[in-house]
Structures are given as C-alpha cells and as structure tokens.
XYZ file of C-alpha atoms in Angstrom:
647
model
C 0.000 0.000 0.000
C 1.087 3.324 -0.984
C 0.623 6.830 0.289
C -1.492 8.194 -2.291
C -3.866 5.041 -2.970
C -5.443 2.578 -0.559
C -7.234 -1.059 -1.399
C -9.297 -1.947 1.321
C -10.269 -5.599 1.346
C -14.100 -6.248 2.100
C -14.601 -7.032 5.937
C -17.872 -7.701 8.069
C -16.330 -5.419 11.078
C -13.617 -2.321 10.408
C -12.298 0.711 12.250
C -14.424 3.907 11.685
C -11.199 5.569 12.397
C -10.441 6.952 9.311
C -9.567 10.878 10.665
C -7.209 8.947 12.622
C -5.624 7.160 9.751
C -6.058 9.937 6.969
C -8.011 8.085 5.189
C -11.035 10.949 4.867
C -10.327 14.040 1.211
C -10.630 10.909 -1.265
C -12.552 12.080 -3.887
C -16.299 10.340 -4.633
C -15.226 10.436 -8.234
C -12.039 8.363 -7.818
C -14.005 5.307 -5.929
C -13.538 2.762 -8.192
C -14.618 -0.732 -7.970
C -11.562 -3.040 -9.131
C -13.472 -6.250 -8.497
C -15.951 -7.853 -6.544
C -13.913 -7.799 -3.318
C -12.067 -4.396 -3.732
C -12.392 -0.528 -3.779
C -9.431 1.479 -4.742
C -9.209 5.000 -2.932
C -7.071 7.919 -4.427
C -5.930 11.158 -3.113
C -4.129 14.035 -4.494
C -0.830 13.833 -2.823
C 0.986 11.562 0.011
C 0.427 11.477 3.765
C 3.071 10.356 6.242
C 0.359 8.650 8.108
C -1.989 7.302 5.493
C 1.223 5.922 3.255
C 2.020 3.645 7.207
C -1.634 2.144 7.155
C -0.754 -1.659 7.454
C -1.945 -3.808 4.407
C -4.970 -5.922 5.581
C -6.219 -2.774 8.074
C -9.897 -3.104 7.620
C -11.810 0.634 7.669
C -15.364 1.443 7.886
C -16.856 3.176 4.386
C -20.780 3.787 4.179
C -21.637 4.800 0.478
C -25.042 6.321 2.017
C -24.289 8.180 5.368
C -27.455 9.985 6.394
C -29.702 10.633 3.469
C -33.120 11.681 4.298
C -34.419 8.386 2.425
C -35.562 6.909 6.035
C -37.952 3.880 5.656
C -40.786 4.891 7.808
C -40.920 8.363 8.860
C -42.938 10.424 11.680
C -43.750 14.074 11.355
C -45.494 15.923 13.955
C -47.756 12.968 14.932
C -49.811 13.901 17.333
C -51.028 11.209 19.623
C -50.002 7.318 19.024
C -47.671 6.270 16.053
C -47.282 2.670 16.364
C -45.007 0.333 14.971
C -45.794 -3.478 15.146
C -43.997 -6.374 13.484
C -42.127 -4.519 11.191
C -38.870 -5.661 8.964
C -36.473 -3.499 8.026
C -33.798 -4.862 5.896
C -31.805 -1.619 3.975
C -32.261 1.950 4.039
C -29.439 4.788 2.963
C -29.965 6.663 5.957
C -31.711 6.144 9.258
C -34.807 3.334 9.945
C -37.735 4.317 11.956
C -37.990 7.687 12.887
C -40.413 10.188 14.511
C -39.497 14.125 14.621
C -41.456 16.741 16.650
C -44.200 13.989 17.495
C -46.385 14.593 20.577
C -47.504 11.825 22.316
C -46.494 7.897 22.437
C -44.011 6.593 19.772
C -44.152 2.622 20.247
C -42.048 0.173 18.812
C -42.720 -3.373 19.558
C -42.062 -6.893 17.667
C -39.729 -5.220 15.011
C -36.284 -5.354 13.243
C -33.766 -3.445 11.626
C -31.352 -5.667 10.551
C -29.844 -7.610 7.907
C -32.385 -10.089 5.766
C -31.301 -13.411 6.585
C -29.111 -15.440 4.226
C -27.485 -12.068 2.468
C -24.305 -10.736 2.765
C -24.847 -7.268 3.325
C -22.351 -5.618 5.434
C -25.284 -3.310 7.606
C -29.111 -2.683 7.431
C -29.487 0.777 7.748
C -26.499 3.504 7.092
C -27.438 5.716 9.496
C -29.455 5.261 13.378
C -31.448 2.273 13.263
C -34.160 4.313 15.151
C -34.547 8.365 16.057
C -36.509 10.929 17.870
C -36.058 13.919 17.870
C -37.351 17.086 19.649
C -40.590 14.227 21.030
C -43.013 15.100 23.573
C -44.679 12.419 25.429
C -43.023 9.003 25.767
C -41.059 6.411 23.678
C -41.304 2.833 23.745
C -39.201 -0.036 22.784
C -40.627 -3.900 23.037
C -39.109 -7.172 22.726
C -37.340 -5.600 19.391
C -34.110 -5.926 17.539
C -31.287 -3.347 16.267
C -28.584 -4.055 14.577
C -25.975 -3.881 11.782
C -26.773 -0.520 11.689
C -24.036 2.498 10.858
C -24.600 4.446 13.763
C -26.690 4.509 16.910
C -28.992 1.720 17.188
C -31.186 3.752 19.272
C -31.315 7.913 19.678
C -33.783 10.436 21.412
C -32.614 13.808 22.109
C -33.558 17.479 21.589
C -30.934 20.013 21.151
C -29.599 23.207 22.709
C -29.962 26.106 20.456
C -26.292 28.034 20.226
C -27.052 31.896 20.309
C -24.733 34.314 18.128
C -26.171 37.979 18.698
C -28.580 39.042 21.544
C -30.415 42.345 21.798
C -33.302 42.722 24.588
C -36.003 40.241 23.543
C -34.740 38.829 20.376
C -31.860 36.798 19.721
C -29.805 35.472 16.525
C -28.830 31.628 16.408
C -26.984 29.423 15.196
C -29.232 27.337 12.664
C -27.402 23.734 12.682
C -29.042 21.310 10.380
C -28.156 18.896 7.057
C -28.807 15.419 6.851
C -30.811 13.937 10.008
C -31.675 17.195 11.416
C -34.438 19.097 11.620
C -33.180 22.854 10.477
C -34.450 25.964 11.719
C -36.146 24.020 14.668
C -37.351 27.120 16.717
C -39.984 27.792 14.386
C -41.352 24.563 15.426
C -40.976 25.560 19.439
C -43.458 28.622 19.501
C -44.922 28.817 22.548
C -42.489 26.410 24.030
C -40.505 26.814 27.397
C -37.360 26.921 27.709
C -33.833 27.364 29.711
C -31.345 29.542 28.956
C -27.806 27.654 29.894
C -23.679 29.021 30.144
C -22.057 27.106 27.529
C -18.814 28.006 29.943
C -20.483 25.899 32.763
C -23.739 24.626 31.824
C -25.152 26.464 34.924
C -28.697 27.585 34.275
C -29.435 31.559 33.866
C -33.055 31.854 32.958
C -35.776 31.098 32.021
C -38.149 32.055 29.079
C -40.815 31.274 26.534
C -40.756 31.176 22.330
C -43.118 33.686 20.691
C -41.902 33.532 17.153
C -38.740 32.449 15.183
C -37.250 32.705 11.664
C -34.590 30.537 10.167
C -32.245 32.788 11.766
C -33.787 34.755 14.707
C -35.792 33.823 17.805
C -37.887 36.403 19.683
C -39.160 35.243 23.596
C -41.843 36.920 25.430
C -39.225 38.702 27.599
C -35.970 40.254 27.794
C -33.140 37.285 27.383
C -31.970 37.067 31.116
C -29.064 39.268 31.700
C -26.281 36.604 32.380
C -26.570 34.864 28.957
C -23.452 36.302 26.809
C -22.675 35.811 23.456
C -22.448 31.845 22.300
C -24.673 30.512 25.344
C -27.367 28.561 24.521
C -31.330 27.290 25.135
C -33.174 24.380 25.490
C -37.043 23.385 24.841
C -38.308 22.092 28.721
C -41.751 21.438 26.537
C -40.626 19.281 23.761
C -38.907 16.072 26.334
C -39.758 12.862 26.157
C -39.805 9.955 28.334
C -37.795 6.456 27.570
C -39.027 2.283 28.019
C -36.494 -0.638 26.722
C -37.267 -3.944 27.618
C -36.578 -7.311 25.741
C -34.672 -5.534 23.061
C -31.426 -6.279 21.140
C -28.925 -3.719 20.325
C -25.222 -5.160 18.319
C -23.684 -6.122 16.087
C -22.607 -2.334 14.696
C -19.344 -0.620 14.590
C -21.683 2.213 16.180
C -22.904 2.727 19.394
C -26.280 1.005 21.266
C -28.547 3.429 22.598
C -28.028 7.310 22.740
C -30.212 9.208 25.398
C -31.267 12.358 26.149
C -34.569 11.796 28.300
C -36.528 12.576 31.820
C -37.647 9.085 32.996
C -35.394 6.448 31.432
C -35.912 2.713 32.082
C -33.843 0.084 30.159
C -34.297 -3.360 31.815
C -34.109 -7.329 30.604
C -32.127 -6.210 26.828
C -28.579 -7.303 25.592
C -26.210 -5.309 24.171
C -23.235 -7.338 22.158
C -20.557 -6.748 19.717
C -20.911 -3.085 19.484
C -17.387 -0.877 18.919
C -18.654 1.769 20.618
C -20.473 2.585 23.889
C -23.336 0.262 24.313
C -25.717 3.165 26.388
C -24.564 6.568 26.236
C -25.816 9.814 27.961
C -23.896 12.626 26.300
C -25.218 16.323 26.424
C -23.969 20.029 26.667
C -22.867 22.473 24.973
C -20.360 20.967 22.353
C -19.839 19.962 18.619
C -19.770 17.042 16.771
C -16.001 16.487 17.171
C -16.608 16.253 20.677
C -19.517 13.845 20.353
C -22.151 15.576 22.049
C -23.528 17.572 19.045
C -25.319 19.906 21.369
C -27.512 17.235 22.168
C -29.928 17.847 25.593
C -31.718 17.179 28.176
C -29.539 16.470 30.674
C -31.412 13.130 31.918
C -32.563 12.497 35.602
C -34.349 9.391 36.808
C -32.845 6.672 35.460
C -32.773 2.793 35.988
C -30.316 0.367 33.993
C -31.737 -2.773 35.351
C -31.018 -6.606 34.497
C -29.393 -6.168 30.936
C -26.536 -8.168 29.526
C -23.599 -6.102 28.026
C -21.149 -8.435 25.902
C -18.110 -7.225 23.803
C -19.474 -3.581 23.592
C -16.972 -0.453 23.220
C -14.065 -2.071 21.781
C -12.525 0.584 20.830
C -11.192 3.612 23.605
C -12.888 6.577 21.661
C -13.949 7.501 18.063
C -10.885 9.944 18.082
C -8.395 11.274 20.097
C -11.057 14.512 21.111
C -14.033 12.745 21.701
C -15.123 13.063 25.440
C -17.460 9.756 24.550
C -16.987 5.782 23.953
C -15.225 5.475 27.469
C -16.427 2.352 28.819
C -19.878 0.064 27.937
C -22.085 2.450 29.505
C -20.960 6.184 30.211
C -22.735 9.355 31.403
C -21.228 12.956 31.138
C -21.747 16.499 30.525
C -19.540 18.770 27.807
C -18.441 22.027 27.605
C -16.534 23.433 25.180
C -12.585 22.784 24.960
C -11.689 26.447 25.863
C -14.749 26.982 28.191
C -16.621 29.628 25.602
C -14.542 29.822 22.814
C -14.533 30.941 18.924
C -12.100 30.378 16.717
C -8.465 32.439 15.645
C -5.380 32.312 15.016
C -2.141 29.939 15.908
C -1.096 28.241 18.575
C 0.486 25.070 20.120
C -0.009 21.484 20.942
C 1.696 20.904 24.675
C 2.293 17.336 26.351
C 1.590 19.449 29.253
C 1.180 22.999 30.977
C 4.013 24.215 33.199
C 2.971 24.918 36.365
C 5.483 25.159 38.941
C 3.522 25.152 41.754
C 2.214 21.313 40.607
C 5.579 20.353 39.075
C 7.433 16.711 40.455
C 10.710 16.113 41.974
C 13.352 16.120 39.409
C 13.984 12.661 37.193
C 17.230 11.434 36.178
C 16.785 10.446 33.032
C 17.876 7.176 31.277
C 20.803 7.516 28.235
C 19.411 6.219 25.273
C 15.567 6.109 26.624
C 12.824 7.435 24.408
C 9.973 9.351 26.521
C 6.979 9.972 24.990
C 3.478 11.953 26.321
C 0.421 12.083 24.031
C -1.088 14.844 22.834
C -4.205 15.585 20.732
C -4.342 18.327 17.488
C -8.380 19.212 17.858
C -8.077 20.625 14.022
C -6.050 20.391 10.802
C -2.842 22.065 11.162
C 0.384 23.004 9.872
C 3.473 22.123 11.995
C 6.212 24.295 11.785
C 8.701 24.069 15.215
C 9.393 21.666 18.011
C 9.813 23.405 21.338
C 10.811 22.166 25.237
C 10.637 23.975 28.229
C 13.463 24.792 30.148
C 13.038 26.194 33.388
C 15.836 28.157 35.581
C 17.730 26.463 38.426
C 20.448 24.437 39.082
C 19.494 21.121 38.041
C 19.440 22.077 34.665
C 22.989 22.776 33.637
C 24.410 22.567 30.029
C 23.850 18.849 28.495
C 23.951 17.632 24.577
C 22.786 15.017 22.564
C 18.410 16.449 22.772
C 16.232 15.222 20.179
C 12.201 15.660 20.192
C 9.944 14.219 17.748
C 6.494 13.871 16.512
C 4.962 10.916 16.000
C 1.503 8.658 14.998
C -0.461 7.211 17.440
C -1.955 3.690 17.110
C -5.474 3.105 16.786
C -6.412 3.012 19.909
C -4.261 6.470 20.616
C -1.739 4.807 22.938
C 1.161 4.199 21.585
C 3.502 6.119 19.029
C 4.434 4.559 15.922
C 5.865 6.227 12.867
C 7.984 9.446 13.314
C 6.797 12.237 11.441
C 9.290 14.432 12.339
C 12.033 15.814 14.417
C 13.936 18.365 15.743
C 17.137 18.451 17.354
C 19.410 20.517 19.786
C 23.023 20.225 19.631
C 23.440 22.199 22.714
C 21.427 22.951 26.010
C 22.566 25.339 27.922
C 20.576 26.665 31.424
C 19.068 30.348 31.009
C 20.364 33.067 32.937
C 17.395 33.424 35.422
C 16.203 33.249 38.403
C 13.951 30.210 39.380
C 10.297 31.093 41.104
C 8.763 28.226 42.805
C 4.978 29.420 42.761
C 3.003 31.580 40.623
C 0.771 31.625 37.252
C 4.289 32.367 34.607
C 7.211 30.059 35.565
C 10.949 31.559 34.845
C 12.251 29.497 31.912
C 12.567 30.189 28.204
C 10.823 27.680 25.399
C 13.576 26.322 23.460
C 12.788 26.475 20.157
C 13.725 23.723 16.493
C 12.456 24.245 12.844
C 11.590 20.887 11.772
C 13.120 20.227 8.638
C 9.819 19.855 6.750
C 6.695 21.278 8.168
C 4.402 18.857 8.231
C 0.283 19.110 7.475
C -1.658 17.073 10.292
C -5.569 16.008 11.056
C -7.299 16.038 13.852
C -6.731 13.155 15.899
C -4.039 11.733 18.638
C -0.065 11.842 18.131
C 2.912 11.756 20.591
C 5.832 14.205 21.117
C 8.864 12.480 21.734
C 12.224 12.737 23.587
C 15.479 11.586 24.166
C 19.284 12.544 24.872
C 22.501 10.943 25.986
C 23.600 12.435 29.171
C 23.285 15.575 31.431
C 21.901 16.438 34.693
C 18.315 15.731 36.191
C 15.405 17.366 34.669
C 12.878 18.656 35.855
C 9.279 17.120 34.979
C 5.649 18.003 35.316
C 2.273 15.793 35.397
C 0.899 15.114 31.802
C -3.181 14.956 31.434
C -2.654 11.797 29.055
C -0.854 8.810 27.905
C 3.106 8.520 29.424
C 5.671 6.130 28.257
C 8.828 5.091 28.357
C 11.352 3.291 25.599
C 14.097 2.288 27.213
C 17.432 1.835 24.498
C 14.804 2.956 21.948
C 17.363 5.449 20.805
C 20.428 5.327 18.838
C 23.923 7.499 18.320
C 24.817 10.438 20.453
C 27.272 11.154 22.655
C 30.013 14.389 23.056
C 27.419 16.434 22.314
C 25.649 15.177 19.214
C 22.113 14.844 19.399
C 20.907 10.969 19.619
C 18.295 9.300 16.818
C 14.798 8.939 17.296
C 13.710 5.857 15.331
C 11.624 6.402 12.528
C 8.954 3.657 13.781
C 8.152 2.594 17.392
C 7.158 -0.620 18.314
C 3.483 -1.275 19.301
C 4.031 -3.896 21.588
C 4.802 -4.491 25.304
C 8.424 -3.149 25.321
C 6.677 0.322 26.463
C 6.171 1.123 30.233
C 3.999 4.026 31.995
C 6.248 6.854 33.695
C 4.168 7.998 36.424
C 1.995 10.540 34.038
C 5.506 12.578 34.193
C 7.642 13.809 30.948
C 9.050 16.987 29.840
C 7.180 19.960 28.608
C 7.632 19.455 25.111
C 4.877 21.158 22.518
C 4.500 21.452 18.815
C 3.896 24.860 17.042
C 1.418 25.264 14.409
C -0.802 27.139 12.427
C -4.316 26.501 11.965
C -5.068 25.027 8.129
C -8.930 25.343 9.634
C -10.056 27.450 12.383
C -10.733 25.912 15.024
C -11.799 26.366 18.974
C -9.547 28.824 21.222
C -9.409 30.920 24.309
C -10.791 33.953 24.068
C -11.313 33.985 20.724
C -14.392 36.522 19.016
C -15.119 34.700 16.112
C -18.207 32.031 16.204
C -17.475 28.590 17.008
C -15.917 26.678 14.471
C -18.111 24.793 12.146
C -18.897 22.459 9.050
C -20.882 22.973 6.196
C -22.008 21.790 3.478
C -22.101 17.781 4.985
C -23.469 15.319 2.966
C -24.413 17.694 -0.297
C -26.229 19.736 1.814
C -24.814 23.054 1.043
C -26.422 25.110 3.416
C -26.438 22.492 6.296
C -24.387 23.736 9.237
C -22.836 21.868 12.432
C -20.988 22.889 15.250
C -18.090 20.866 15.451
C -16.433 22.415 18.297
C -14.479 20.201 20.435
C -14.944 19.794 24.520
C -13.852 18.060 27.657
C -15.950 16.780 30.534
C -17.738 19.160 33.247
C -16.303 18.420 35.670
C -17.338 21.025 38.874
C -21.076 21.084 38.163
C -23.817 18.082 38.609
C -25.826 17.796 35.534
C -27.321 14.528 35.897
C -29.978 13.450 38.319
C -30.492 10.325 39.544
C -29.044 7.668 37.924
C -29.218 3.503 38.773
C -27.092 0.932 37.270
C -28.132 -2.406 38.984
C -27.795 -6.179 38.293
C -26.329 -6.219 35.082
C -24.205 -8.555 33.918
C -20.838 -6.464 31.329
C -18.168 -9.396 29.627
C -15.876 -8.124 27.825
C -13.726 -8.999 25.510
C -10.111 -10.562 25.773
C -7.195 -8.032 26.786
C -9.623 -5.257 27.339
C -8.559 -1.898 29.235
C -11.912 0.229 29.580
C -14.166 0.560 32.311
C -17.452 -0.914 32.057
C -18.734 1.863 33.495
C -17.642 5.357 33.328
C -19.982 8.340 34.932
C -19.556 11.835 35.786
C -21.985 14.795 36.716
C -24.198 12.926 38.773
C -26.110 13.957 41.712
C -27.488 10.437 43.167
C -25.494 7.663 41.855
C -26.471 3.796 42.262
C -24.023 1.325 41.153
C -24.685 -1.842 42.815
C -25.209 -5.899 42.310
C -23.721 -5.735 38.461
C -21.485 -8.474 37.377
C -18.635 -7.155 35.075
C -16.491 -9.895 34.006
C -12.986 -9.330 32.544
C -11.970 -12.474 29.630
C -8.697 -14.279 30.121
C -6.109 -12.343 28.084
C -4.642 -9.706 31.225
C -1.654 -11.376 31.734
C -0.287 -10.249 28.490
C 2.381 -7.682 27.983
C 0.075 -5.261 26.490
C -1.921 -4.984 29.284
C 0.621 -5.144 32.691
C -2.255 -3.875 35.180
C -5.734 -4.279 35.737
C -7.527 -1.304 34.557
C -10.653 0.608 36.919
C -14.180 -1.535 36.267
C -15.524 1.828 37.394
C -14.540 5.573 36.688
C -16.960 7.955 38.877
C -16.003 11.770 39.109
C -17.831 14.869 39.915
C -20.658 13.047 41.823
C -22.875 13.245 44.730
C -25.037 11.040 47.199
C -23.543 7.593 45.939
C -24.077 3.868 46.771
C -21.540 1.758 44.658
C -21.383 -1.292 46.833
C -22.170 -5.361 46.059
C -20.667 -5.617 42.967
C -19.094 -8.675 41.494
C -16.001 -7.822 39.433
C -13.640 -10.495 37.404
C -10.623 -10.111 39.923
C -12.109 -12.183 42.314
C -11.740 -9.135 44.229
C -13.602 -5.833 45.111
C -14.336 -3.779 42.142
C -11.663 -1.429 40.939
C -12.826 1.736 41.460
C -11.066 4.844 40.035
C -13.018 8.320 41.440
C-alpha cells in the first residue's frame, strides 16, 4: 500500500477511524470498484500517516451516510404512532424515525437488521431508530437493532447556540443537514425553555418562544441578563420519556442506545458486539467532534436494570477529542474545549502545561531512553517548530545530545508509531534566570527547532517524543494523558551530538507508563482550519455543506468533561451482567456529573487475556467523578476481588 492510494479488502467489522488514519479528502469520483472484493481509494498527494496504514487494516466506508431516504418516517404525529412487526432490511440513511411527534411513539415486535441469508455488510447507514425534539413518551418492546451504521437507538432534543442578543430577540446558530431538523425554533413557539452558560452549563433563565425565523428567535421577555454571546437554550416542553425492555442492540461498529430523556428505564435487553459505547448519555454544549452535538436534556431518573452487556466499546474513543466511547455504559456532561470559545489564530499542541507550583521532583533520566506523552491536534494544522521547556535552576545545567519528535499514534491512541518528524538541539545550555517556585508564569525560556519539513496534520491523537545521551536531572511536570517510556529505543549520540529517534516505534509491550511525568515538550502550528480557542471573538468553528447539503451547518467544536457542576440526576445501574472482551482496558462503566449515583449488584467480568504484555495492570471496572449522594457497593467484578474503582 502506498501513500497516495489505498485497497481496502471487504470485511464484516472495520475501524471507523479513518480521521485517525487519513483516510477521509478521497474524492467520490475516484471510488472505483476493481473487483468484486475491492475498492481502490485515491488522493491528491501523500500522507506520512496514510502511506504507514498496514496492508490488511480493515476501515469502515458507508456509500449512504445519512440521506433523508428513512424507511418509515414520523412528522409531527400527534397522539399514538405505532409500529408493530415490522422488517427493516436496507435503508441509505436512518430506519424508523419520529421528529417533533407529541404523544407515544411505540415500537414493539420489530427489526432493523440484515435479511437473513445475504451478505450485506449493515441494514441501515445511518441510526437504526430516532426521535427527535418528542413530547410524550417512547417505547421499545421485545425488538431488535442491529448492523446498523450508527446509533442503534437515539432520542434527544438540542440546545440552540445563540450568536447575537439584543433585549427580547436573539440570533442563532441554525445547525441542520442530513438527520436534522433545520431551523427548529420555528417549530418551538410557545415552548418553554432554559437559557444555559455554555462556559459551565449552569442555568441563567428562564423564558418562553413567541416567534422564530430561520435565523432569529424572539421570547416573550428580555433574554436574562447573564446569557453572553455563544450561550445557549433548550425546549423544557418538547422532552420525552424512555421504556427498553426485551430488546437487542449489536452487532454495529456504532454505538447502542443514545439518550437524552426525563424518565429512562432500560431493563431485561442485551447489548453485544458493538465498537462503541453500548448506552450513552452525552449532552452540553459541544460539537460534533466532541460527540455531544449539542444534544440535551440532561437526563434524571434513570434505571439500567437486568441487561446483559457483551463485547461492547471495543474501541477507547472515536478519536483522540471525543469526550465519549469510554467504557460500555458512560454518562457525562460537555463544555466546550476552551470553556466559551470561537475560533483564531495559531497556537500550540503541549504534552503538558508548566505549572510550577504542581511540578514533580526532578527525574534522572535514562541515556538512550525514548519518553513519549500524548497529545491531541483538535483541528487540521500546519506544523512548523518543536519546542521544550526549560526552566531556571540548578538542576538544569548545560547537556547535549536532545532530540524531540512527533509521532503517529496507534489506533487506539496509545502508543507512538511512525515518526513524522524531528527536531534536534546540539546544545542545552541553562538560562540566565532566576527560578520562582509558585506563581501563574514560571521563569524558563521555550527552546525552540524548525523541523526540517513542516508537516500538514488532522485532527486526531499523536505523541511528542524525547530523548538525549547524558546531562543532569530534569525537571518534569504531570501530563493529562498517555506517558511512556522506551528504554534503548534510541540510537547514536554522545560528546554532544544529538541521539536518533527511530523512525517507527514498536506497538508492543516493550513500552512502560512513567508515572503521568515527561518533559514539557509542545508542537507549534498554524491553523489550516479554524478551530476552537481561548478567548477567541469569532463564532465557534463549524462544518458545512455535509453530505451535499450546502447550506447544512454543524458545530463541530471540540470539549472536555464538566467536571465542577452536577448535571445529571439520579441515575441507577443495577444487576447487570458487562463481559468483555479478551485483553480489554476500559471501564465498564464510566460516569460523571451525577447527583445520586447507584451502582450496585452488576457483574462485570474481565476475559482471560490480562496477563499479556500489552496490558501489565488491571484497569478501573468503574470511573466515577464529579458526583454526589452515591451507593456503589455489592458488585461482582472479574478479579475475584472488590471492584476497581477509580473516582
């Protein structure tokens, strides 16, 4: 396989990585089929990281992605709409669907799936089933969902970005395109709703819809006085309810359910063989990179009961900047990346923010090691410079031999593979300062490389890289992400001379955690997209055009979790039974924002496969932060032990 063309062999299951890999710009014209088993991809130039895709990687292509050609479609049903024993074998988009519907939306004794016998690789291209912006209550019975090319299950309404306020009346953002409904506040007059920070997701009024254009939406009183440009509001009038019981959800390189509801109940249903999260609750105020896509209410009484997870989120995360698919079933709130950001300018791409007052003792380093710290590039960019951080004080005399480098990530984001570039220092010498142990701007200077070629990157995960021969202790500082160590993964050096990163690392066990410690290294680049950033004044970044729809537009802004505010009310996760698969390293449940939290009598169950290199510890069966009022006792866990529990 070369950089500039990729055959993909036909597979039943396949990454949907292909940001990751690079694999996304190939034009629709230059898909051609070579033979039955084959599709040849072209692009206009090389990539680095597409040209080191392994032959025999499998990726995930949909030739439909969400086409409004759903199969059975609800519009502003009022009352019952019923579906009974229904079949659903193909459909370039998504399956059953109701949109601004008021009342009960029932599904009961149906499929979406593949017909028997065929070789299709999925049913529907899209969700399997949708609602959107209900009122009332939905319903799912003793039915199946599956093979589908994105959520099997979603019900949601959205929050409503605003981009200009004056007294009453208020411009917004319009997102639509394929599978939303556009220009959706002139469906909510007369509705109630909440005006939310997109900063914190704190509430700061309240108000009610009197009319609305495609672009404008007027309320029946002044817009509170704490809502600031790019904050947002949500319909209280159009939520639903949610019922699951019997139902299968699998078999998808997608995720299970996706929920935004008040009053959710999912008991006696399996979810298996699902790459991504099998039941996720995912809303606030961020984009589609992030994987929120505005999506709300933030849902309160909810019971998980007596369901049977089995191989479900395979994979760590979509990309490297999702704040989703962390464990089978997850629960969190987002807010934007930069709290309330827009979009300008340049910037950088740090392993990790200097603060001295937070900073760890100094390391000695090893000759020859490689250290490496992930970091994530939440937009296209162009990479000019390779920078560390060297701080004043004595332990950081004059030393040789300092290489960085930038490199791939793996798949799962958590190793570094090929190098894409590097930068090195034939001399370090200490700055003529004066070290301060505390305060906001540490005393230091950024040294600073031109790589050799600047190099054009996607969004996704990569590494920054370091190594030299000799010197004195360094000092280190904490690092948000992954932390590794190589140790004689480097070559020459010595008297000076900076030592060789290798061009490829290996993806295997010969890598070992550091403590979440390395040096502040960072990568320089300017923006080949806008994207989010502090205190920006431009609107949040977005996407247009998706899908042919040239006048669709979706926030894509990226986000991280809440993390000092409960969003979530309510929640029970109890006798359950998770398996996962062999060699596995994510929770099986992961939950955050919470403000009474039951986790008790599930059995999670971790395969055989542990022992292995690649994964030296037991990971957490549990991740719980921000949350209040919790009972996470009597559960079973593969270990033979208590359940890990990481809070």
């Amino acid at each position: 396989m070369d950089n500039t063309t990729a055959a993909v062999a036909v597979g039943a299951r396949a990454t949907r990585q292909l940001k990751r890999l690079n694999l996304e710009g190939f034009s629709s014209t230059s898909v051609n089929r070579t033979d039955k088993n084959s599709v040849t991809l072209k692009y206009d130039g090389p990539d680095p990281v597409r040209g080191a895709v392994a032959t025999g990687t499998r990726v995930f292509l949909k030739h439909f992605a969400n086409t409004q050609s759903w199969a059975v479609y609800g519009w502003k049903i009022q009352g019952h709409f019923t579906l009974q024993g229904v079949s659903l074998w193909a459909c370039g988009g998504m399956g059953l669907r109701c949109d601004f519907c008021d009342g009960v939306f029932r599904i009961e004794s149906s499929t979406v799936g593949k017909r028997p016998g065929t070789v299709r690789p999925m049913s529907t291209t899209a969700d399997a089933s949708h609602a959107m912006h209900h009122r009332g209550a939905v319903e799912l019975v003793d039915s199946r969902f599956e093979w589908q090319g994105d959520d099997g299950f979603n019900v949601h309404g959205n929050f409503i970005v605003l981009s200009a306020i004056n007294g009453n009346q208020a411009t917004y953002i319009n997102e639509g395109g394929a599978g939303w409904v556009g220009s959706s506040p002139t469906m909510m007059v007369g509705d109630a709703v909440e005006f939310y920070s997109r900063g914190n997701l704190g509430v700061l009024g309240h108000g009610t819809i009197t009319s609305a254009t495609n672009s404008t939406v007027t309320f029946a009183s002044a817009i509170p006085p704490g809502v600031a440009l790019y904050d947002m509001f949500l319909s209280t009038t159009r939520v639903s309810s949610l019922t699951a019981t019997g139902c299968f959800f699998g078999n998808s390189n997608a995720r299970g359910m996706v929920i935004s509801a008040i009053g959710v109940t999912i008991t006696n249903s399996t979810f298996a063989n699902l790459t991504l999260t099998a039941v996720l609750f995912a809303e606030g105020g961020c984009g589609a990179e992030a994987g929120d896509y505005t999506e709300g209410p933030f849902s309160s009484n909810v019971l998980i009961q007596n369901n049977r997870f089995v191989d479900a989120n395979t994979i760590d995360q979509e990309s490297s900047t999702a704040i989703n698919n962390h464990g089978m079933i997850q629960v969190c709130a987002c807010v934007p990346l930069n709290s309330v950001c827009g979009r300008s300018g340049s910037g950088v791409a740090a392993t990790a923010i200097w603060n001295p007052s937070a900073r760890s003792a100094d390391k000695a380093p090893i000759s020859g090691a490689v250290y490496a710290a992930s970091v994530a590039l939440p937009g296209a960019v162009h990479v000019t410079h390779l920078e560390y951080f060297l701080p004043c004080g004595p332990s950081n005399g004059g030393s040789g031999g300092f290489t960085v480098g930038l490199y791939g990530a793996t798949d799962d984001g958590v190793r570094p593979t090929l190098r894409l570039g590097q930068a090195r220092f034939d001399m370090i010498h200490r700055p003529s300062c004066t070290d301060s142990p505390t305060g906001p701007t540490p005393n230091g200077t950024w040294v600073t490389a031109a790589l050799p070629t600047p190099i054009d990157l996607a969004t996704g995960s990569y590494f920054l890289a370091s190594t030299w021969d000799h010197g004195a202790p360094w000092r280190t500082v904490p690092v948000p992400g992954v932390s590794l160590i190589l140790r004689n993964g480097a070559g020459g050096g010595g008297g000076g001379t900076p030592a060789t990163l290798p061009s490829m690392l290996p993806n295997d066990g010969q890598w070992s955690k550091t403590g979440q410690w390395t040096l502040p290294l960072r990568a320089v680049w300017t923006p080949l997209t806008p994207w989010c950033e502090l205190n920006a004044t431009q609107t949040p970044y977005e996407f247009r055009g998706e899908n042919g729809h040239q006048n669709a537009i979706r926030i894509t802004e990226l986000g991280q979790f809440a993390v000092d505010r409960m969003m979530y009310r309510n929640v029970t996760v109890q006798r359950n039974t998770f398996e996962s698969p062999p060699e596995w390293v994510n929770p099986f449940v992961h939950v955050g924002s919470v403000d009474g939290l039951t986790i008790v009598g599930n059995t999670m169950n971790r395969r055989k496969g542990l022992a292995s290199p690649s994964v030296p510890a037991l990971p957490a069966d549990i991740v719980m932060y921000s949350s209040a009022h919790q009972d996470l006792g009597h559960n079973a866990c593969a270990n033979e032990q208590s359940c890990i529990i990481k809070d």
